[in-house]
Short mmCIF file of the C-alpha atoms (twelve columns), coordinates in Angstrom:
data_MODEL
# 
_entry.id   MODEL 
# 
loop_
_atom_site.group_PDB 
_atom_site.id 
_atom_site.type_symbol 
_atom_site.label_atom_id 
_atom_site.label_alt_id 
_atom_site.label_comp_id 
_atom_site.label_asym_id 
_atom_site.label_seq_id 
_atom_site.Cartn_x 
_atom_site.Cartn_y 
_atom_site.Cartn_z 
_atom_site.pdbx_PDB_model_num 
ATOM 1   C CA . MET A 1   52.815 82.201 179.428 1 
ATOM 2   C CA . PRO A 2   53.223 78.569 178.327 1 
ATOM 3   C CA . LYS A 3   56.057 79.511 175.944 1 
ATOM 4   C CA . PRO A 4   58.680 80.241 178.711 1 
ATOM 5   C CA . ARG A 5   57.948 76.772 180.282 1 
ATOM 6   C CA . ILE A 6   58.392 75.120 176.884 1 
ATOM 7   C CA . ALA A 7   61.648 76.992 176.332 1 
ATOM 8   C CA . THR A 8   62.897 75.882 179.788 1 
ATOM 9   C CA . LEU A 9   61.881 72.292 179.127 1 
ATOM 10  C CA . GLN A 10  63.650 72.370 175.667 1 
ATOM 11  C CA . ALA A 11  66.831 73.747 177.271 1 
ATOM 12  C CA . ARG A 12  66.854 71.088 179.885 1 
ATOM 13  C CA . LEU A 13  66.136 68.254 177.446 1 
ATOM 14  C CA . THR A 14  68.938 69.597 175.164 1 
ATOM 15  C CA . GLY A 15  71.307 69.508 178.172 1 
ATOM 16  C CA . LEU A 16  70.220 65.990 179.106 1 
ATOM 17  C CA . TRP A 17  70.778 64.899 175.448 1 
ATOM 18  C CA . GLY A 18  74.268 66.303 175.535 1 
ATOM 19  C CA . ARG A 19  75.113 64.484 178.684 1 
ATOM 20  C CA . THR A 20  73.569 61.267 177.539 1 
ATOM 21  C CA . THR A 21  75.516 61.228 174.226 1 
ATOM 22  C CA . GLY A 22  78.761 61.664 176.222 1 
ATOM 23  C CA . LEU A 23  79.611 65.280 175.221 1 
ATOM 24  C CA . LEU A 24  80.255 68.141 177.575 1 
ATOM 25  C CA . SER A 25  80.324 71.767 176.651 1 
ATOM 26  C CA . SER A 26  84.063 71.758 177.519 1 
ATOM 27  C CA . GLY A 27  84.606 69.189 174.741 1 
ATOM 28  C CA . THR A 28  85.650 66.416 177.089 1 
ATOM 29  C CA . ALA A 29  84.056 62.956 176.867 1 
ATOM 30  C CA . ARG A 30  81.852 61.753 179.657 1 
ATOM 31  C CA . PRO A 31  80.508 58.200 179.952 1 
ATOM 32  C CA . VAL A 32  76.917 57.657 178.974 1 
ATOM 33  C CA . ALA A 33  74.614 58.129 181.954 1 
ATOM 34  C CA . SER A 34  73.069 54.862 183.019 1 
ATOM 35  C CA . ARG A 35  72.479 54.960 186.768 1 
ATOM 36  C CA . THR A 36  68.794 55.835 187.440 1 
ATOM 37  C CA . ASP A 37  69.511 56.735 191.037 1 
ATOM 38  C CA . VAL A 38  71.647 59.705 190.003 1 
ATOM 39  C CA . VAL A 39  70.601 60.888 186.587 1 
ATOM 40  C CA . ALA A 40  67.318 62.680 186.283 1 
ATOM 41  C CA . GLN A 41  64.978 60.907 183.844 1 
ATOM 42  C CA . PRO A 42  62.839 62.866 181.320 1 
ATOM 43  C CA . ALA A 43  59.695 62.556 183.491 1 
ATOM 44  C CA . GLU A 44  61.608 64.158 186.398 1 
ATOM 45  C CA . LEU A 45  62.811 66.936 184.094 1 
ATOM 46  C CA . LEU A 46  59.264 67.647 182.974 1 
ATOM 47  C CA . ASP A 47  58.168 67.942 186.578 1 
ATOM 48  C CA . ARG A 48  61.189 70.088 187.570 1 
ATOM 49  C CA . ALA A 49  60.753 72.382 184.559 1 
ATOM 50  C CA . SER A 50  57.434 73.518 185.998 1 
ATOM 51  C CA . THR A 51  58.524 73.845 189.606 1 
ATOM 52  C CA . ALA A 52  60.855 76.069 191.540 1 
ATOM 53  C CA . TYR A 53  63.830 74.991 193.785 1 
ATOM 54  C CA . PRO A 54  62.170 73.080 196.607 1 
ATOM 55  C CA . GLY A 55  64.443 74.724 199.210 1 
ATOM 56  C CA . ASP A 56  67.496 73.631 201.126 1 
ATOM 57  C CA . PHE A 57  67.447 70.212 202.690 1 
ATOM 58  C CA . THR A 58  66.718 70.358 206.488 1 
ATOM 59  C CA . GLY A 59  66.115 66.806 207.371 1 
ATOM 60  C CA . THR A 60  68.458 64.071 208.437 1 
ATOM 61  C CA . PHE A 61  70.317 61.848 205.928 1 
ATOM 62  C CA . GLU A 62  73.190 59.472 205.859 1 
ATOM 63  C CA . MET A 63  76.377 61.120 204.613 1 
ATOM 64  C CA . THR A 64  78.170 58.547 202.484 1 
ATOM 65  C CA . TYR A 65  81.512 58.377 200.768 1 
ATOM 66  C CA . GLY A 66  81.305 56.688 197.361 1 
ATOM 67  C CA . PRO A 67  83.148 58.375 194.523 1 
ATOM 68  C CA . ARG A 68  83.295 56.403 191.308 1 
ATOM 69  C CA . PRO A 69  85.410 57.321 188.190 1 
ATOM 70  C CA . ASP A 70  82.372 57.217 185.932 1 
ATOM 71  C CA . GLY A 71  81.784 60.901 185.123 1 
ATOM 72  C CA . LEU A 72  78.606 61.043 187.249 1 
ATOM 73  C CA . PRO A 73  78.318 63.019 190.516 1 
ATOM 74  C CA . ASP A 74  78.777 60.887 193.637 1 
ATOM 75  C CA . PRO A 75  79.136 61.626 197.367 1 
ATOM 76  C CA . GLY A 76  82.707 62.494 198.139 1 
ATOM 77  C CA . GLU A 77  83.205 64.426 194.869 1 
ATOM 78  C CA . ILE A 78  83.435 68.136 194.396 1 
ATOM 79  C CA . VAL A 79  81.447 69.199 191.329 1 
ATOM 80  C CA . TRP A 80  80.463 72.536 189.770 1 
ATOM 81  C CA . THR A 81  76.768 73.585 189.546 1 
ATOM 82  C CA . TRP A 82  74.384 76.411 190.025 1 
ATOM 83  C CA . VAL A 83  73.568 77.049 193.736 1 
ATOM 84  C CA . PRO A 84  70.566 79.233 194.668 1 
ATOM 85  C CA . TYR A 85  71.113 82.208 197.001 1 
ATOM 86  C CA . GLU A 86  69.714 81.556 200.439 1 
ATOM 87  C CA . GLU A 87  67.803 84.811 200.562 1 
ATOM 88  C CA . ASP A 88  66.407 84.484 197.052 1 
ATOM 89  C CA . PRO A 89  66.309 80.940 195.513 1 
ATOM 90  C CA . SER A 90  65.227 82.291 192.098 1 
ATOM 91  C CA . ARG A 91  68.807 83.723 191.814 1 
ATOM 92  C CA . GLY A 92  72.156 82.003 192.339 1 
ATOM 93  C CA . LYS A 93  75.786 81.491 191.519 1 
ATOM 94  C CA . ASP A 94  77.895 78.950 189.719 1 
ATOM 95  C CA . ARG A 95  80.116 77.353 192.340 1 
ATOM 96  C CA . PRO A 96  81.831 74.164 193.478 1 
ATOM 97  C CA . VAL A 97  79.918 71.974 195.948 1 
ATOM 98  C CA . LEU A 98  80.855 68.762 197.865 1 
ATOM 99  C CA . VAL A 99  78.302 66.028 197.297 1 
ATOM 100 C CA . VAL A 100 77.502 64.347 200.638 1 
ATOM 101 C CA . GLY A 101 74.377 62.323 199.976 1 
ATOM 102 C CA . ARG A 102 71.072 61.930 198.103 1 
ATOM 103 C CA . ASP A 103 67.422 62.665 198.677 1 
ATOM 104 C CA . ARG A 104 65.140 60.981 196.199 1 
ATOM 105 C CA . GLY A 105 66.197 62.372 192.772 1 
ATOM 106 C CA . TRP A 106 68.318 65.203 194.287 1 
ATOM 107 C CA . LEU A 107 71.950 65.281 195.204 1 
ATOM 108 C CA . LEU A 108 72.702 66.798 198.642 1 
ATOM 109 C CA . ALA A 109 75.726 69.092 198.730 1 
ATOM 110 C CA . LEU A 110 77.686 71.591 200.847 1 
ATOM 111 C CA . MET A 111 78.942 74.707 199.108 1 
ATOM 112 C CA . LEU A 112 82.555 75.712 198.790 1 
ATOM 113 C CA . THR A 113 84.268 79.039 198.663 1 
ATOM 114 C CA . SER A 114 87.757 80.328 198.374 1 
ATOM 115 C CA . LYS A 115 86.875 83.303 200.625 1 
ATOM 116 C CA . ASP A 116 88.590 83.149 204.057 1 
ATOM 117 C CA . HIS A 117 85.771 83.356 206.580 1 
ATOM 118 C CA . ASP A 118 88.144 83.228 209.554 1 
ATOM 119 C CA . ARG A 119 88.407 87.043 209.088 1 
ATOM 120 C CA . ASP A 120 84.690 87.570 209.578 1 
ATOM 121 C CA . ALA A 121 83.939 84.600 211.878 1 
ATOM 122 C CA . GLY A 122 82.009 86.663 214.401 1 
ATOM 123 C CA . GLN A 123 79.725 88.125 211.726 1 
ATOM 124 C CA . GLU A 124 79.211 84.667 210.140 1 
ATOM 125 C CA . ALA A 125 78.378 83.187 213.575 1 
ATOM 126 C CA . ARG A 126 75.797 85.837 214.223 1 
ATOM 127 C CA . HIS A 127 74.030 84.752 211.005 1 
ATOM 128 C CA . GLY A 128 74.245 81.122 211.945 1 
ATOM 129 C CA . ARG A 129 76.850 80.329 209.255 1 
ATOM 130 C CA . ARG A 130 79.644 77.841 210.029 1 
ATOM 131 C CA . TRP A 131 82.675 77.187 207.761 1 
ATOM 132 C CA . GLN A 132 85.385 74.556 207.890 1 
ATOM 133 C CA . ASP A 133 88.734 74.764 206.094 1 
ATOM 134 C CA . ILE A 134 89.329 71.834 203.736 1 
ATOM 135 C CA . GLY A 135 92.585 72.928 202.052 1 
ATOM 136 C CA . SER A 136 93.235 73.144 198.362 1 
ATOM 137 C CA . GLY A 137 92.540 70.712 195.513 1 
ATOM 138 C CA . THR A 138 92.094 70.375 191.817 1 
ATOM 139 C CA . TRP A 139 88.540 71.699 192.037 1 
ATOM 140 C CA . ASP A 140 90.077 75.250 192.125 1 
ATOM 141 C CA . SER A 141 92.162 75.995 189.007 1 
ATOM 142 C CA . GLN A 142 94.252 78.578 191.007 1 
ATOM 143 C CA . GLY A 143 94.988 76.124 193.830 1 
ATOM 144 C CA . ARG A 144 93.533 78.450 196.490 1 
ATOM 145 C CA . PRO A 145 92.494 76.995 199.887 1 
ATOM 146 C CA . SER A 146 88.775 76.390 200.227 1 
ATOM 147 C CA . GLU A 147 86.219 76.354 202.993 1 
ATOM 148 C CA . VAL A 148 82.997 74.413 203.051 1 
ATOM 149 C CA . ARG A 149 79.791 75.746 204.632 1 
ATOM 150 C CA . LEU A 150 78.666 73.249 207.296 1 
ATOM 151 C CA . ASP A 151 75.146 74.545 208.165 1 
ATOM 152 C CA . ARG A 152 73.467 74.630 204.737 1 
ATOM 153 C CA . VAL A 153 72.766 71.576 202.707 1 
ATOM 154 C CA . VAL A 154 71.576 72.431 199.233 1 
ATOM 155 C CA . ARG A 155 69.721 70.272 196.811 1 
ATOM 156 C CA . VAL A 156 71.357 69.864 193.418 1 
ATOM 157 C CA . ASP A 157 69.643 68.570 190.277 1 
ATOM 158 C CA . PRO A 158 72.045 65.879 188.959 1 
ATOM 159 C CA . SER A 159 71.311 67.001 185.421 1 
ATOM 160 C CA . ALA A 160 72.562 70.549 186.330 1 
ATOM 161 C CA . VAL A 161 76.037 69.409 187.309 1 
ATOM 162 C CA . ARG A 162 78.443 70.616 184.609 1 
ATOM 163 C CA . ARG A 163 81.736 69.015 185.525 1 
ATOM 164 C CA . GLU A 164 83.549 67.055 188.217 1 
ATOM 165 C CA . GLY A 165 86.186 69.073 189.989 1 
ATOM 166 C CA . ALA A 166 87.926 66.479 192.190 1 
ATOM 167 C CA . VAL A 167 87.439 63.654 194.634 1 
ATOM 168 C CA . LEU A 168 87.861 64.732 198.248 1 
ATOM 169 C CA . ASP A 169 90.056 62.142 199.999 1 
ATOM 170 C CA . ARG A 170 88.276 59.812 202.410 1 
ATOM 171 C CA . GLU A 171 90.003 61.121 205.502 1 
ATOM 172 C CA . ARG A 172 88.999 64.741 204.855 1 
ATOM 173 C CA . PHE A 173 85.499 63.714 204.000 1 
ATOM 174 C CA . HIS A 174 85.073 61.715 207.283 1 
ATOM 175 C CA . ARG A 175 86.503 64.634 209.366 1 
ATOM 176 C CA . LEU A 176 83.916 66.916 207.723 1 
ATOM 177 C CA . ILE A 177 81.030 64.436 208.555 1 
ATOM 178 C CA . THR A 178 82.018 64.637 212.217 1 
ATOM 179 C CA . VAL A 179 82.028 68.468 212.136 1 
ATOM 180 C CA . VAL A 180 78.873 68.782 209.996 1 
ATOM 181 C CA . SER A 181 76.829 66.609 212.382 1 
ATOM 182 C CA . GLY A 182 77.673 69.091 215.193 1 
ATOM 183 C CA . ALA A 183 77.043 72.238 213.048 1 
ATOM 184 C CA . ARG A 184 73.661 71.507 211.532 1 
ATOM 185 C CA . PRO A 185 70.550 72.538 213.566 1 
ATOM 186 C CA . GLY A 186 68.504 69.535 214.602 1 
ATOM 187 C CA . SER A 187 71.268 66.982 214.028 1 
# 
C-alpha cells in the first residue's frame, strides 16, 4: 500500500519541479515561482499527497481582485485545473475556474462552464445551483459565452493549476462579487 502514496508524491514533486524551473507541459515559459503565499511548498505537497480533497469551502472570505502578470494564479484570473465532482470528490473534471480568494495554502475558485443553464434554470434551482452569465473571453479557445457557478466555492491546489486562461476585467469581477454574496448560503 505505501507504493501508491510514493508514486503520487513523486508525480506531484515532478510537477512542482517543472513549474519551478519555468517549463510548462505546453512548452511555454512561466516565471519561476517565488511567492510562498500562492505556491505549495514541498512540505505542503507531502501532506496533501496523503490526504484527500478537504471539501468545498463553506466559510466566509474576502473576495479580492489582484491579477498579476507573473504566471502564477491570482484572484481575478481564470485558470485551468482539475475540479472534483460535488457528489464524489475522488473524481473530477478538467475545467476553467475563476480564482476569487485564498484559504491558507488553497486558492478559492468558482467553476465555469460553456453550457447554457438558462435552459434548465428550474432544475438547477431545485438542486440549489445558481449560475451567472459572464460572457466570453480568451479562456475558451472557441470563444463561447460562459457561466460561473455562484453557490459552490472549490478549493484548488495552486500546484495543480496548469495554465492561465485570462484575466477577468475588474468591472465583471466586482459585479460577480455582488451576485455571489447573495447566492451563497450563510453569506
